[in-house]
Amino acid sequence: MVWSFRNWRRRRIQQHDALPETAWRDEVASLPLLRGLSGDELARLRELVMVFLREKELVAADGYGLSGDMRLKIAAQACLPILNLGLDYYAGWVSVIVYPDEFVPEYEFMDEDGVVHQVREPMIGESWERGPVILSSIDVERSGELDGVNVVIHEFAHKLDMLNGAPDGFPPLHREMDRAAWTQAFSRAFDDFGAKVESGAETVIDPYAAESPAEFFAVMSEAFFEIPHILQREYPEVYRQLAEFYRQDPMARMGEEAGCA
Ligand SMILES: [Zn+2]
């Protein structure tokens, strides 16, 4: 009942809230991230984007105005990872809050010893369990350039990770996937990457990935969509697991030169 109502509503949105063709084409052209998607895939992405913009509430923080371009840029990049999964993967929360630039959240947390810490450091994105996604507009603008850094994909990957509880780098896998293979691929790569960062070696992939398994999954997701050739070269098993999870193969669709910069 609920399911069919929701689908009926989504179909109505697709019919009546058409996204102007020119605005959509301009957005696709401005995002190298979408390179190589077929006509059919782009059409499906556009439908997802329309429903996303209707179902999610994109709001500007600090009274800063949110342009149509910015809304589209967020929606297009947020919907790419769920192109073959569906919008229900972003169920259970509504708001995307956009700051003009880095923001400084202040919050407290208690560690295992019961000591309360105050956190106050600038961030470019944040995801709350069952709460909003928060993004810096400048960093959204910088995303999608195929340099491996994409705050939108990063924060929405956390949302996928949170579908089965606190983020731990283990999103709900599909039935046909092998949990042991996922664990082995990710823990080996996490240990190897952590050792490289520890040793001071330069890494093409953002060293922030070494922070925790949750951050590792989010950063590897950025690399998977932005620099798939590099991820495949560095951690082929992680690439394979992500291809199974996202049901996409960005390396195949982008062609030879992508991600080799
Ligand atoms: Zn993160």
GROMACS .gro file of C-alpha atoms and ligand atoms in nm:
model
  262
    1MET     CA    1   0.000   0.000   0.000
    2VAL     CA    2   0.261   0.250   0.111
    3TRP     CA    3   0.495   0.123  -0.154
    4SER     CA    4   0.247   0.170  -0.438
    5PHE     CA    5   0.138   0.510  -0.313
    6ARG     CA    6   0.498   0.625  -0.302
    7ASN     CA    7   0.562   0.497  -0.653
    8TRP     CA    8   0.244   0.660  -0.778
    9ARG     CA    9   0.354   0.987  -0.621
   10ARG     CA   10   0.699   0.956  -0.771
   11ARG     CA   11   0.553   0.895  -1.117
   12ARG     CA   12   0.339   1.206  -1.079
   13ILE     CA   13   0.644   1.407  -0.982
   14GLN     CA   14   0.829   1.279  -1.284
   15GLN     CA   15   0.541   1.380  -1.509
   16HIS     CA   16   0.463   1.720  -1.363
   17ASP     CA   17   0.784   1.863  -1.221
   18ALA     CA   18   0.993   1.830  -1.530
   19LEU     CA   19   1.345   1.955  -1.491
   20PRO     CA   20   1.419   2.194  -1.780
   21GLU     CA   21   1.611   2.005  -2.046
   22THR     CA   22   1.867   2.285  -2.095
   23ALA     CA   23   1.943   2.313  -1.721
   24TRP     CA   24   1.992   1.937  -1.701
   25ARG     CA   25   2.212   1.924  -2.011
   26ASP     CA   26   2.427   2.212  -1.883
   27GLU     CA   27   2.470   2.033  -1.551
   28VAL     CA   28   2.568   1.705  -1.717
   29ALA     CA   29   2.815   1.889  -1.941
   30SER     CA   30   2.972   2.066  -1.641
   31LEU     CA   31   3.030   1.744  -1.446
   32PRO     CA   32   3.314   1.525  -1.579
   33LEU     CA   33   3.201   1.279  -1.308
   34LEU     CA   34   2.907   1.181  -1.530
   35ARG     CA   35   3.126   1.109  -1.829
   36GLY     CA   36   3.055   0.783  -2.006
   37LEU     CA   37   2.702   0.731  -1.875
   38SER     CA   38   2.476   0.600  -2.152
   39GLY     CA   39   2.165   0.784  -2.270
   40ASP     CA   40   1.952   0.542  -2.073
   41GLU     CA   41   2.158   0.588  -1.757
   42LEU     CA   42   2.144   0.968  -1.787
   43ALA     CA   43   1.767   0.953  -1.833
   44ARG     CA   44   1.734   0.740  -1.518
   45LEU     CA   45   1.968   0.972  -1.329
   46ARG     CA   46   1.755   1.269  -1.432
   47GLU     CA   47   1.441   1.099  -1.300
   48LEU     CA   48   1.613   1.024  -0.970
   49VAL     CA   49   1.733   1.384  -0.947
   50MET     CA   50   1.379   1.516  -0.994
   51VAL     CA   51   1.239   1.295  -0.719
   52PHE     CA   52   1.539   1.368  -0.494
   53LEU     CA   53   1.480   1.743  -0.528
   54ARG     CA   54   1.115   1.697  -0.439
   55GLU     CA   55   1.159   1.455  -0.148
   56LYS     CA   56   1.464   1.612   0.015
   57GLU     CA   57   1.472   1.958   0.161
   58LEU     CA   58   1.780   2.148   0.044
   59VAL     CA   59   1.825   2.452   0.263
   60ALA     CA   60   2.088   2.722   0.290
   61ALA     CA   61   2.241   2.789   0.629
   62ASP     CA   62   2.307   3.145   0.746
   63GLY     CA   63   2.050   3.297   0.509
   64TYR     CA   64   2.280   3.232   0.217
   65GLY     CA   65   2.077   3.179  -0.104
   66LEU     CA   66   2.084   2.839  -0.271
   67SER     CA   67   2.087   2.866  -0.649
   68GLY     CA   68   1.910   2.624  -0.880
   69ASP     CA   69   2.252   2.528  -1.015
   70MET     CA   70   2.377   2.436  -0.669
   71ARG     CA   71   2.065   2.230  -0.598
   72LEU     CA   72   2.114   2.044  -0.924
   73LYS     CA   73   2.486   1.993  -0.866
   74ILE     CA   74   2.419   1.837  -0.526
   75ALA     CA   75   2.130   1.623  -0.650
   76ALA     CA   76   2.314   1.492  -0.958
   77GLN     CA   77   2.619   1.385  -0.755
   78ALA     CA   78   2.413   1.247  -0.468
   79CYS     CA   79   2.203   1.037  -0.706
   80LEU     CA   80   2.495   0.892  -0.905
   81PRO     CA   81   2.589   0.633  -0.636
   82ILE     CA   82   2.227   0.514  -0.611
   83LEU     CA   83   2.165   0.507  -0.986
   84ASN     CA   84   2.125   0.129  -0.976
   85LEU     CA   85   2.008   0.106  -0.613
   86GLY     CA   86   1.714   0.346  -0.599
   87LEU     CA   87   1.612   0.640  -0.382
   88ASP     CA   88   1.496   0.418  -0.095
   89TYR     CA   89   1.865   0.393  -0.007
   90TYR     CA   90   1.831   0.755   0.110
   91ALA     CA   91   1.516   0.691   0.314
   92GLY     CA   92   1.468   0.796   0.677
   93TRP     CA   93   1.593   1.154   0.665
   94VAL     CA   94   1.507   1.471   0.474
   95SER     CA   95   1.742   1.769   0.501
   96VAL     CA   96   2.053   1.874   0.316
   97ILE     CA   97   2.196   2.189   0.474
   98VAL     CA   98   2.438   2.393   0.265
   99TYR     CA   99   2.691   2.636   0.406
  100PRO     CA  100   2.870   2.882   0.175
  101ASP     CA  101   3.210   2.753   0.286
  102GLU     CA  102   3.369   2.545   0.561
  103PHE     CA  103   3.162   2.537   0.878
  104VAL     CA  104   3.262   2.484   1.239
  105PRO     CA  105   3.025   2.261   1.431
  106GLU     CA  106   3.063   2.255   1.805
  107TYR     CA  107   2.969   1.945   1.991
  108GLU     CA  108   3.073   1.727   2.281
  109PHE     CA  109   3.127   1.358   2.297
  110MET     CA  110   3.222   1.119   2.575
  111ASP     CA  111   3.503   0.872   2.514
  112GLU     CA  112   3.528   0.517   2.649
  113ASP     CA  113   3.681   0.645   2.974
  114GLY     CA  114   3.390   0.881   3.034
  115VAL     CA  115   3.595   1.191   2.952
  116VAL     CA  116   3.397   1.462   2.771
  117HIS     CA  117   3.570   1.620   2.470
  118GLN     CA  118   3.474   1.942   2.298
  119VAL     CA  119   3.505   1.929   1.922
  120ARG     CA  120   3.546   2.247   1.725
  121GLU     CA  121   3.711   2.205   1.391
  122PRO     CA  122   3.626   2.330   1.042
  123MET     CA  123   3.450   2.077   0.819
  124ILE     CA  124   3.342   2.068   0.455
  125GLY     CA  125   3.073   1.806   0.505
  126GLU     CA  126   2.899   1.602   0.771
  127SER     CA  127   2.630   1.333   0.788
  128TRP     CA  128   2.412   1.269   1.088
  129GLU     CA  129   2.257   0.931   1.158
  130ARG     CA  130   1.883   0.974   1.080
  131GLY     CA  131   1.960   1.347   1.045
  132PRO     CA  132   2.077   1.592   0.783
  133VAL     CA  133   2.364   1.591   0.540
  134ILE     CA  134   2.564   1.913   0.571
  135LEU     CA  135   2.778   2.041   0.285
  136SER     CA  136   3.003   2.335   0.204
  137SER     CA  137   2.894   2.498  -0.120
  138ILE     CA  138   3.248   2.584  -0.233
  139ASP     CA  139   3.348   2.222  -0.190
  140VAL     CA  140   3.040   2.103  -0.380
  141GLU     CA  141   3.154   2.330  -0.665
  142ARG     CA  142   3.497   2.164  -0.655
  143SER     CA  143   3.350   1.814  -0.668
  144GLY     CA  144   3.303   1.607  -0.980
  145GLU     CA  145   3.632   1.711  -1.142
  146LEU     CA  146   3.777   1.358  -1.135
  147ASP     CA  147   4.054   1.446  -0.889
  148GLY     CA  148   3.938   1.193  -0.631
  149VAL     CA  149   3.785   1.443  -0.391
  150ASN     CA  150   3.407   1.467  -0.381
  151VAL     CA  151   3.236   1.589  -0.066
  152VAL     CA  152   2.890   1.499  -0.199
  153ILE     CA  153   2.975   1.135  -0.268
  154HIS     CA  154   3.165   1.119   0.061
  155GLU     CA  155   2.875   1.234   0.278
  156PHE     CA  156   2.614   1.030   0.091
  157ALA     CA  157   2.835   0.721   0.120
  158HIS     CA  158   2.815   0.774   0.498
  159LYS     CA  159   2.435   0.778   0.459
  160LEU     CA  160   2.450   0.437   0.287
  161ASP     CA  161   2.682   0.309   0.561
  162MET     CA  162   2.431   0.430   0.824
  163LEU     CA  163   2.145   0.227   0.676
  164ASN     CA  164   2.236  -0.055   0.914
  165GLY     CA  165   2.341   0.148   1.218
  166ALA     CA  166   2.636   0.361   1.320
  167PRO     CA  167   2.886   0.411   1.036
  168ASP     CA  168   3.152   0.139   1.036
  169GLY     CA  169   3.245   0.094   0.670
  170PHE     CA  170   2.997  -0.190   0.635
  171PRO     CA  171   2.681  -0.084   0.450
  172PRO     CA  172   2.402  -0.340   0.400
  173LEU     CA  173   2.538  -0.570   0.129
  174HIS     CA  174   2.321  -0.726  -0.141
  175ARG     CA  175   2.212  -1.084  -0.090
  176GLU     CA  176   2.444  -1.216  -0.361
  177MET     CA  177   2.749  -1.047  -0.204
  178ASP     CA  178   2.998  -1.225   0.016
  179ARG     CA  179   3.040  -1.056   0.357
  180ALA     CA  180   3.371  -1.230   0.420
  181ALA     CA  181   3.511  -1.110   0.087
  182TRP     CA  182   3.404  -0.753   0.168
  183THR     CA  183   3.561  -0.766   0.514
  184GLN     CA  184   3.884  -0.914   0.383
  185ALA     CA  185   3.918  -0.666   0.096
  186PHE     CA  186   3.845  -0.363   0.312
  187SER     CA  187   4.046  -0.459   0.619
  188ARG     CA  188   4.355  -0.550   0.416
  189ALA     CA  189   4.336  -0.226   0.219
  190PHE     CA  190   4.267  -0.022   0.533
  191ASP     CA  191   4.574  -0.169   0.708
  192ASP     CA  192   4.794  -0.117   0.403
  193PHE     CA  193   4.672   0.239   0.349
  194GLY     CA  194   4.712   0.324   0.718
  195ALA     CA  195   5.072   0.199   0.712
  196LYS     CA  196   5.149   0.414   0.405
  197VAL     CA  197   5.002   0.726   0.563
  198GLU     CA  198   5.181   0.649   0.889
  199SER     CA  199   5.514   0.623   0.707
  200GLY     CA  200   5.463   0.967   0.557
  201ALA     CA  201   5.435   0.836   0.200
  202GLU     CA  202   5.242   1.049  -0.053
  203THR     CA  203   4.911   0.891  -0.143
  204VAL     CA  204   4.696   0.978  -0.445
  205ILE     CA  205   4.392   0.877  -0.243
  206ASP     CA  206   4.297   1.121   0.034
  207PRO     CA  207   4.493   1.026   0.350
  208TYR     CA  208   4.183   1.108   0.555
  209ALA     CA  209   4.074   0.753   0.462
  210ALA     CA  210   4.314   0.623   0.730
  211GLU     CA  211   4.103   0.787   1.001
  212SER     CA  212   3.860   0.494   1.054
  213PRO     CA  213   3.687   0.213   0.861
  214ALA     CA  214   3.385   0.444   0.813
  215GLU     CA  215   3.600   0.720   0.660
  216PHE     CA  216   3.785   0.459   0.455
  217PHE     CA  217   3.459   0.343   0.295
  218ALA     CA  218   3.351   0.703   0.224
  219VAL     CA  219   3.686   0.803   0.073
  220MET     CA  220   3.712   0.480  -0.131
  221SER     CA  221   3.364   0.558  -0.266
  222GLU     CA  222   3.491   0.901  -0.376
  223ALA     CA  223   3.787   0.733  -0.548
  224PHE     CA  224   3.561   0.467  -0.704
  225PHE     CA  225   3.354   0.727  -0.888
  226GLU     CA  226   3.622   0.994  -0.946
  227ILE     CA  227   3.949   0.807  -1.009
  228PRO     CA  228   3.841   0.446  -1.069
  229HIS     CA  229   4.160   0.349  -1.254
  230ILE     CA  230   4.371   0.450  -0.956
  231LEU     CA  231   4.153   0.265  -0.708
  232GLN     CA  232   4.158  -0.042  -0.932
  233ARG     CA  233   4.539  -0.023  -0.950
  234GLU     CA  234   4.587   0.035  -0.576
  235TYR     CA  235   4.317  -0.187  -0.430
  236PRO     CA  236   4.155  -0.406  -0.697
  237GLU     CA  237   3.958  -0.610  -0.441
  238VAL     CA  238   3.806  -0.295  -0.293
  239TYR     CA  239   3.719  -0.179  -0.644
  240ARG     CA  240   3.548  -0.510  -0.712
  241GLN     CA  241   3.346  -0.500  -0.389
  242LEU     CA  242   3.235  -0.142  -0.456
  243ALA     CA  243   3.138  -0.234  -0.814
  244GLU     CA  244   2.918  -0.510  -0.670
  245PHE     CA  245   2.772  -0.284  -0.404
  246TYR     CA  246   2.702   0.019  -0.626
  247ARG     CA  247   2.620  -0.209  -0.925
  248GLN     CA  248   2.832   0.015  -1.145
  249ASP     CA  249   3.168  -0.001  -1.323
  250PRO     CA  250   3.297   0.357  -1.359
  251MET     CA  251   3.633   0.242  -1.492
  252ALA     CA  252   3.471   0.065  -1.786
  253ARG     CA  253   3.245   0.355  -1.874
  254MET     CA  254   3.506   0.629  -1.840
  255GLY     CA  255   3.752   0.478  -2.085
  256GLU     CA  256   4.125   0.445  -2.066
  257GLU     CA  257   4.253   0.788  -1.973
  258ALA     CA  258   4.013   0.875  -1.692
  259GLY     CA  259   4.163   0.873  -1.346
  260CYS     CA  260   4.522   0.855  -1.469
  261ALA     CA  261   4.604   1.221  -1.402
  262ZN      ZN  262   3.350   1.139   0.652
   0.00000   0.00000   0.00000
